[in-house]
């Protein structure tokens, strides 16, 4: 009797494994095929107003930007919200997702593992504090409690100022949680991308928050599209990116999301 | 696969410091959780349904909601209310202890109720009081039966403490996330963290097996 049970169990497990394997191959094959290949971009859509989920659709500056670029380059594409880790790993492999689009700042550490498009967005970090705080610049944060989102350039900059191992530098999974930490008194300041901080201050007027820029310690940084090493997509999309910045399409999208015209001098120089 | 051992080396001191925090969180929560669990377990066995109700509700709520949510509720709700501001170390111990207490309570209850009622009757007929019966007859037998279940609970707790990275408690997983952030690579940090957790739970397993043999 025992022997029979074992056989049935093995058969069931085998069927389950085969079924799962079937699902897997189904997913990866969809989208490919012939000229009209759909290029899939992975994104971590938790970064309003750059990319975020509005119910079940992905929206944001980056999303409109890539729509304009794709139109210019004549490619079919799709942006999928995969989360940060999946984006990193799947773009590195480059089989299902050919690129990552998620406000990824171009840094030397990252270039060791990935290729980047030409810069398409100029950003800088901003300090967010409560009204009446004595913090005026990034160096004032040295002996304060600071909350950042893990894996952002804010994390990197503050690690440089405060030390990687400093536990007063608190790294959270998302900016939303970092901002809650500030609200609950666990942090004296949040450091994040300027667009994110401005959006948050605008949406939470009751919390009496102030944004502080520090051009000296927080230089300009540039977002790029993330490609696997040696991707041929870069050659296709880079001219299109430059084109939409030249022809005013980029400015239009920028105004839509930020309400003001961009100063493109630095961005063009960086390209 | 290209695995960059040099960046693991760079982060090793931080991982070791994180390991100390993980051990600290685990030991504190195991002790507080067990004591709390014992009290809740007895409350759960009260004869009066009204007295029993809060304990049943506690166990159901803590076992029926994700620890992920409980950590956030404790960190951003409970701890700021009592302590004035958030504090990851306090939140970590409180959240894990409260969660562990719910599971421990059920282990205590199941262990005590697994002892044959005849044992209790026999002790009472020898003239022992209810309290003496519990302390000298029921509990010593029950605890022996509880050891494997507790071992399981402790091991789950050590691994679950990785969720505290959510509130920036500087334990193993937190440094894994930090390392991931710096290099934008996921295998090096996650596999390193996995190896450390494995070593911790393996040693704990050995310790528990030793205790089980000795009892």
XYZ file of C-alpha atoms in Angstrom:
486
model
C 0.000 0.000 0.000
C 2.807 2.363 0.988
C 4.587 1.680 -2.282
C 1.543 2.628 -4.346
C 1.180 5.924 -2.477
C 4.742 6.834 -3.244
C 4.186 6.235 -6.953
C 1.039 8.332 -7.004
C 2.815 11.148 -5.188
C 5.746 11.089 -7.609
C 3.381 11.157 -10.566
C 1.480 14.111 -9.102
C 4.681 16.039 -8.467
C 5.894 15.306 -11.978
C 2.629 16.591 -13.465
C 2.833 19.735 -11.329
C 6.401 20.440 -12.384
C 5.561 19.914 -16.055
C 2.532 22.204 -15.782
C 4.654 24.917 -14.205
C 7.366 24.526 -16.822
C 4.683 24.860 -19.495
C 3.462 28.134 -18.000
C 6.987 29.466 -17.936
C 7.691 28.832 -21.603
C 4.310 30.290 -22.564
C 5.176 33.612 -20.993
C 8.594 34.059 -22.500
C 7.511 33.246 -26.039
C 4.689 35.758 -26.222
C 5.664 39.049 -27.744
C 8.411 37.741 -30.015
C 7.958 36.964 -33.673
C 8.993 38.575 -36.932
C 9.314 42.273 -37.749
C 6.691 43.511 -35.314
C 8.628 42.328 -32.277
C 7.339 43.954 -29.106
C 10.218 45.228 -27.010
C 9.468 44.786 -23.326
C 10.687 47.355 -20.851
C 10.801 46.450 -17.158
C 9.999 49.136 -14.611
C 9.554 49.597 -10.875
C 6.441 51.731 -10.934
C 6.544 53.102 -7.400
C 8.106 56.441 -8.190
C 5.449 59.060 -8.824
C 5.488 61.222 -10.888
C 8.199 59.472 -12.918
C 6.482 56.078 -13.119
C 3.633 54.818 -10.983
C 0.572 52.635 -11.135
C -2.760 54.384 -11.570
C -5.056 51.450 -10.712
C -3.770 48.845 -13.154
C -2.165 51.088 -15.758
C 1.356 52.399 -15.639
C 1.716 56.173 -15.955
C 4.260 58.907 -15.498
C 6.850 61.084 -17.193
C 9.048 58.153 -18.188
C 6.074 56.355 -19.729
C 5.123 59.323 -21.921
C 8.783 59.818 -22.744
C 9.267 56.264 -23.980
C 6.045 56.508 -26.014
C 7.521 59.499 -27.881
C 10.879 57.760 -28.305
C 9.284 54.565 -29.590
C 7.189 56.492 -32.079
C 10.288 58.298 -33.316
C 12.279 55.070 -33.603
C 9.379 53.117 -35.053
C 9.389 50.260 -32.563
C 6.601 48.386 -30.822
C 7.035 48.305 -27.096
C 5.420 47.515 -23.792
C 6.315 48.705 -20.267
C 5.695 46.182 -17.500
C 5.754 46.890 -13.772
C 8.125 44.198 -12.527
C 9.534 45.717 -9.340
C 13.135 46.788 -8.882
C 14.889 43.441 -8.273
C 13.222 41.677 -11.163
C 14.082 44.599 -13.408
C 17.760 44.459 -12.430
C 18.136 40.748 -12.954
C 15.975 40.315 -16.038
C 17.524 43.275 -17.858
C 20.974 41.917 -17.059
C 19.985 38.634 -18.721
C 18.227 40.512 -21.528
C 16.060 37.603 -22.687
C 12.536 38.669 -21.796
C 13.049 42.317 -20.939
C 15.368 44.115 -23.312
C 15.612 47.261 -21.224
C 14.748 48.908 -17.924
C 12.927 52.226 -17.642
C 12.682 53.366 -14.066
C 14.400 56.703 -13.396
C 17.696 54.874 -13.157
C 20.551 57.304 -12.553
C 23.692 56.643 -14.553
C 26.615 55.884 -12.211
C 30.037 54.326 -12.683
C 29.296 51.425 -10.306
C 26.229 50.556 -12.362
C 28.058 50.844 -15.679
C 30.146 47.843 -14.639
C 27.074 45.644 -15.018
C 24.852 47.499 -17.510
C 24.883 49.725 -20.570
C 22.958 52.997 -20.440
C 21.228 55.120 -23.069
C 22.278 58.739 -23.488
C 21.026 60.763 -20.501
C 17.363 61.686 -20.909
C 16.546 63.478 -17.674
C 18.428 65.798 -15.357
C 17.752 65.373 -11.691
C 19.290 66.188 -8.357
C 18.602 65.156 -4.804
C 16.619 67.282 -2.418
C 16.426 67.292 1.377
C 12.957 67.222 2.886
C 12.520 68.379 6.494
C 9.699 69.586 8.707
C 9.151 73.336 8.946
C 11.393 74.994 11.534
C 14.213 72.474 11.189
C 17.769 73.819 11.598
C 19.012 71.752 8.656
C 20.204 74.000 5.851
C 22.530 71.835 3.761
C 23.598 68.251 3.226
C 26.525 68.619 5.628
C 24.109 69.494 8.451
C 22.792 65.940 8.069
C 26.040 64.353 9.224
C 24.954 63.689 12.806
C 21.214 63.601 12.139
C 18.876 60.707 11.419
C 18.261 60.521 7.705
C 15.828 58.312 5.800
C 16.392 57.339 2.165
C 15.183 54.745 -0.297
C 17.591 51.847 -0.775
C 19.378 51.665 -4.115
C 18.871 55.332 -4.957
C 21.560 57.935 -5.522
C 20.314 59.588 -2.308
C 21.428 56.417 -0.516
C 24.794 56.599 -2.252
C 25.332 60.309 -1.537
C 24.341 60.013 2.113
C 26.467 56.875 2.502
C 29.337 59.051 1.317
C 28.566 61.818 3.800
C 27.531 59.696 6.798
C 29.341 56.403 6.152
C 27.865 53.186 4.739
C 27.734 51.504 8.154
C 26.149 54.439 9.992
C 22.835 53.224 11.425
C 21.493 56.786 11.656
C 21.234 56.519 7.887
C 18.048 54.493 7.491
C 17.418 52.792 4.183
C 13.861 51.849 3.303
C 12.313 49.851 0.534
C 10.388 52.814 -0.818
C 10.341 56.573 -0.458
C 6.795 56.323 0.895
C 8.023 54.439 3.977
C 11.015 56.779 4.369
C 8.619 59.710 4.432
C 6.445 57.977 7.041
C 9.569 57.634 9.178
C 10.087 61.405 8.969
C 6.437 61.987 9.818
C 6.687 59.773 12.913
C 9.844 61.405 14.229
C 12.176 58.507 13.479
C 14.154 60.622 11.023
C 15.081 64.302 10.899
C 15.168 64.433 7.117
C 14.447 62.474 3.957
C 16.726 62.739 0.949
C 15.247 61.820 -2.431
C 15.009 62.887 -6.052
C 13.734 66.439 -6.432
C 10.668 65.468 -8.462
C 9.598 62.930 -5.819
C 10.079 65.344 -2.905
C 8.191 68.155 -4.652
C 5.330 65.820 -5.514
C 5.143 64.629 -1.905
C 5.193 68.144 -0.424
C 2.505 69.204 -2.874
C 0.295 66.249 -1.964
C 0.718 66.640 1.816
C 0.291 70.342 2.601
C -0.899 69.580 6.144
C 2.427 68.044 7.139
C 4.245 71.384 6.791
C 7.288 70.134 4.924
C 10.100 72.064 3.290
C 12.394 71.041 0.469
C 16.047 72.134 0.530
C 18.303 72.047 -2.500
C 22.064 71.835 -2.056
C 23.838 72.331 -5.369
C 27.264 72.022 -3.763
C 26.878 68.542 -2.283
C 24.157 67.174 -4.509
C 25.302 67.616 -8.098
C 23.258 66.987 -11.194
C 22.630 63.398 -12.117
C 21.109 61.943 -15.213
C 18.627 59.167 -15.797
C 19.277 56.676 -18.539
C 17.497 53.671 -20.007
C 19.039 50.477 -18.666
C 20.298 47.928 -21.198
C 22.074 44.610 -20.865
C 25.766 44.763 -21.770
C 26.223 44.895 -25.533
C 22.567 45.583 -26.345
C 21.859 46.731 -29.908
C 18.826 48.684 -28.730
C 21.039 51.572 -27.656
C 22.007 52.372 -31.239
C 18.317 52.347 -32.218
C 16.967 54.512 -29.408
C 19.732 57.040 -28.719
C 19.090 59.070 -31.930
C 15.368 59.028 -31.196
C 15.970 60.380 -27.684
C 18.105 63.196 -29.052
C 15.522 63.900 -31.736
C 12.572 64.380 -29.380
C 14.662 66.647 -27.155
C 15.509 68.736 -30.239
C 12.032 68.927 -31.753
C 10.157 70.092 -28.669
C 8.265 66.865 -28.009
C 10.301 66.307 -24.839
C 9.522 69.814 -23.590
C 5.820 69.205 -24.089
C 5.910 66.039 -21.973
C 8.029 67.762 -19.338
C 5.524 70.621 -19.048
C 2.669 68.155 -18.730
C 4.217 66.491 -15.688
C 6.128 69.302 -13.995
C 4.173 72.379 -15.027
C 7.269 74.219 -16.197
C 9.643 74.167 -19.128
C 12.911 72.258 -18.594
C 16.335 73.889 -18.733
C 17.961 71.602 -21.252
C 21.503 73.066 -21.281
C 23.003 70.591 -18.801
C 21.187 67.628 -20.302
C 22.403 68.424 -23.812
C 25.940 68.897 -22.553
C 25.814 65.548 -20.777
C 24.775 63.835 -24.000
C 27.456 33.267 -13.709
C 29.814 36.019 -12.734
C 29.793 36.185 -8.967
C 31.806 39.068 -7.582
C 33.338 37.778 -4.374
C 35.214 41.035 -3.856
C 32.025 43.004 -3.162
C 30.883 40.305 -0.730
C 34.227 40.779 0.995
C 33.679 44.531 1.200
C 30.359 44.058 2.908
C 31.326 41.161 5.175
C 31.961 43.321 8.279
C 28.519 44.874 7.868
C 26.927 41.463 7.369
C 28.591 40.252 10.563
C 27.309 43.260 12.460
C 23.883 42.565 10.972
C 24.169 38.969 12.157
C 24.661 40.163 15.730
C 21.491 42.250 15.421
C 19.597 39.291 13.966
C 20.741 37.099 16.857
C 19.801 39.850 19.329
C 16.345 40.327 17.816
C 15.791 36.566 17.768
C 16.881 35.857 21.349
C 14.937 38.791 22.805
C 11.822 37.881 20.862
C 12.069 34.178 21.671
C 12.270 34.940 25.412
C 9.598 37.646 25.519
C 7.413 35.804 23.041
C 7.542 32.557 25.032
C 6.731 34.212 28.362
C 3.911 36.183 26.791
C 2.786 33.061 24.963
C 2.635 31.075 28.222
C 0.369 33.705 29.775
C -1.809 33.944 26.668
C -1.925 30.168 26.377
C -3.314 29.887 29.917
C -5.781 32.679 29.188
C -6.861 30.792 26.088
C -7.663 27.744 28.267
C -9.833 29.687 30.742
C -13.127 27.979 31.510
C -15.155 31.185 31.340
C -15.834 32.046 27.661
C -15.871 35.791 28.382
C -12.444 35.666 30.022
C -11.194 33.467 27.193
C -12.411 35.744 24.420
C -9.615 38.398 24.364
C -6.944 35.694 24.244
C -8.666 33.840 21.423
C -9.022 37.117 19.535
C -5.332 37.928 20.067
C -4.188 34.559 18.760
C -6.513 34.671 15.763
C -5.527 38.190 14.801
C -1.758 37.696 15.123
C -1.830 34.363 13.329
C -4.297 35.555 10.712
C -2.477 38.671 9.472
C 0.884 38.901 7.709
C 3.908 39.675 9.871
C 4.807 42.244 7.201
C 1.728 44.294 8.102
C 2.220 43.730 11.834
C 5.754 45.144 11.656
C 4.478 48.272 9.890
C 1.616 48.684 12.386
C 3.950 48.339 15.355
C 6.618 50.609 13.858
C 4.387 53.430 12.645
C 1.444 53.033 15.026
C 2.174 51.351 18.351
C 5.755 52.422 19.055
C 5.331 56.144 18.168
C 2.220 56.188 20.400
C 4.092 54.946 23.472
C 7.659 56.024 22.737
C 7.053 59.350 20.979
C 8.899 58.490 17.792
C 9.703 55.456 15.712
C 12.554 53.234 16.808
C 13.489 50.239 14.706
C 15.113 48.302 17.551
C 12.081 48.559 19.841
C 9.654 47.967 16.982
C 11.606 44.905 15.876
C 11.552 43.207 19.271
C 7.922 44.171 19.955
C 6.592 43.041 16.571
C 8.443 39.715 16.598
C 7.553 39.041 20.248
C 3.859 39.752 19.762
C 3.777 37.547 16.688
C 5.751 34.744 18.292
C 3.576 34.908 21.419
C 0.496 33.961 19.403
C 2.175 30.847 18.023
C 3.796 29.969 21.365
C 0.415 30.259 23.091
C -0.992 27.584 20.807
C 2.045 25.374 21.362
C 1.632 25.667 25.146
C -2.078 24.969 24.919
C -1.657 21.984 22.635
C 1.166 20.620 24.790
C -0.778 20.938 28.041
C -3.980 19.550 26.581
C -2.103 16.598 25.123
C -1.418 15.274 28.626
C -3.896 12.582 29.555
C -6.604 13.920 31.936
C -5.912 10.900 34.128
C -2.585 12.476 35.121
C -4.382 15.485 36.513
C -7.012 13.380 38.259
C -4.320 11.228 39.804
C -2.368 14.251 41.053
C -5.475 15.874 42.485
C -6.493 12.640 44.226
C -3.034 12.528 45.842
C -4.007 15.812 47.491
C -2.067 18.233 45.255
C -3.570 21.630 44.610
C -4.466 22.671 41.056
C -1.374 24.864 40.890
C 0.926 22.091 42.160
C -0.595 19.663 39.680
C 0.181 22.016 36.824
C 3.713 22.781 38.010
C 4.947 19.355 39.066
C 2.893 16.927 36.997
C 1.437 18.439 33.849
C 4.025 21.031 32.750
C 7.147 18.822 33.015
C 5.535 16.262 30.753
C 4.003 18.835 28.434
C 7.204 20.808 27.952
C 8.972 17.721 26.709
C 6.316 17.336 24.051
C 6.504 21.005 23.148
C 10.219 21.050 22.352
C 9.996 20.061 18.662
C 7.168 22.533 18.037
C 9.107 25.272 19.779
C 12.202 24.439 17.787
C 10.203 24.925 14.640
C 8.798 28.229 15.906
C 12.263 29.541 16.807
C 13.679 28.688 13.408
C 10.774 30.399 11.667
C 11.321 33.418 13.908
C 15.013 33.727 13.024
C 14.164 33.723 9.335
C 11.160 36.013 9.747
C 13.347 38.605 11.435
C 14.605 39.344 7.913
C 11.321 41.209 7.390
C 12.614 43.855 9.800
C 14.677 45.240 6.916
C 11.357 46.826 6.005
C 11.710 49.320 8.851
C 15.470 49.752 8.387
C 16.458 47.642 11.387
C 20.160 46.988 10.678
C 19.994 43.175 10.536
C 21.339 40.787 7.886
C 18.773 41.417 5.169
C 19.080 45.180 5.624
C 22.764 45.090 4.733
C 21.908 42.795 1.850
C 19.546 45.451 0.511
C 22.162 48.139 1.036
C 24.709 46.141 -0.910
C 22.177 45.544 -3.664
C 21.603 49.277 -3.841
C 25.227 50.176 -4.198
C 26.135 47.711 -6.930
C 22.701 47.043 -8.444
C 23.394 43.314 -8.263
C 21.066 40.852 -6.568
C 22.807 37.471 -6.374
C 25.781 38.492 -4.258
C 23.752 40.112 -1.436
C 20.872 37.628 -1.397
C 23.008 34.508 -1.538
C 25.322 35.858 1.168
C 22.320 36.569 3.382
C 20.905 33.105 2.646
C 24.160 31.417 3.667
C 24.279 33.349 6.958
C 20.648 32.499 7.782
C 21.320 28.879 6.929
C 24.301 28.729 9.293
C 22.260 30.347 12.068
C 19.286 28.003 11.714
C 21.554 24.982 11.290
C 23.304 25.742 14.569
C 19.954 26.352 16.248
C 18.750 23.003 14.919
C 21.776 21.259 16.396
C 21.194 22.957 19.738
C 17.544 21.928 19.752
C 18.386 18.341 18.826
C 20.823 18.266 21.749
C 18.193 19.588 24.155
C 15.645 17.095 22.872
C 18.083 14.231 23.478
C 18.855 15.404 26.978
C 15.235 15.686 28.077
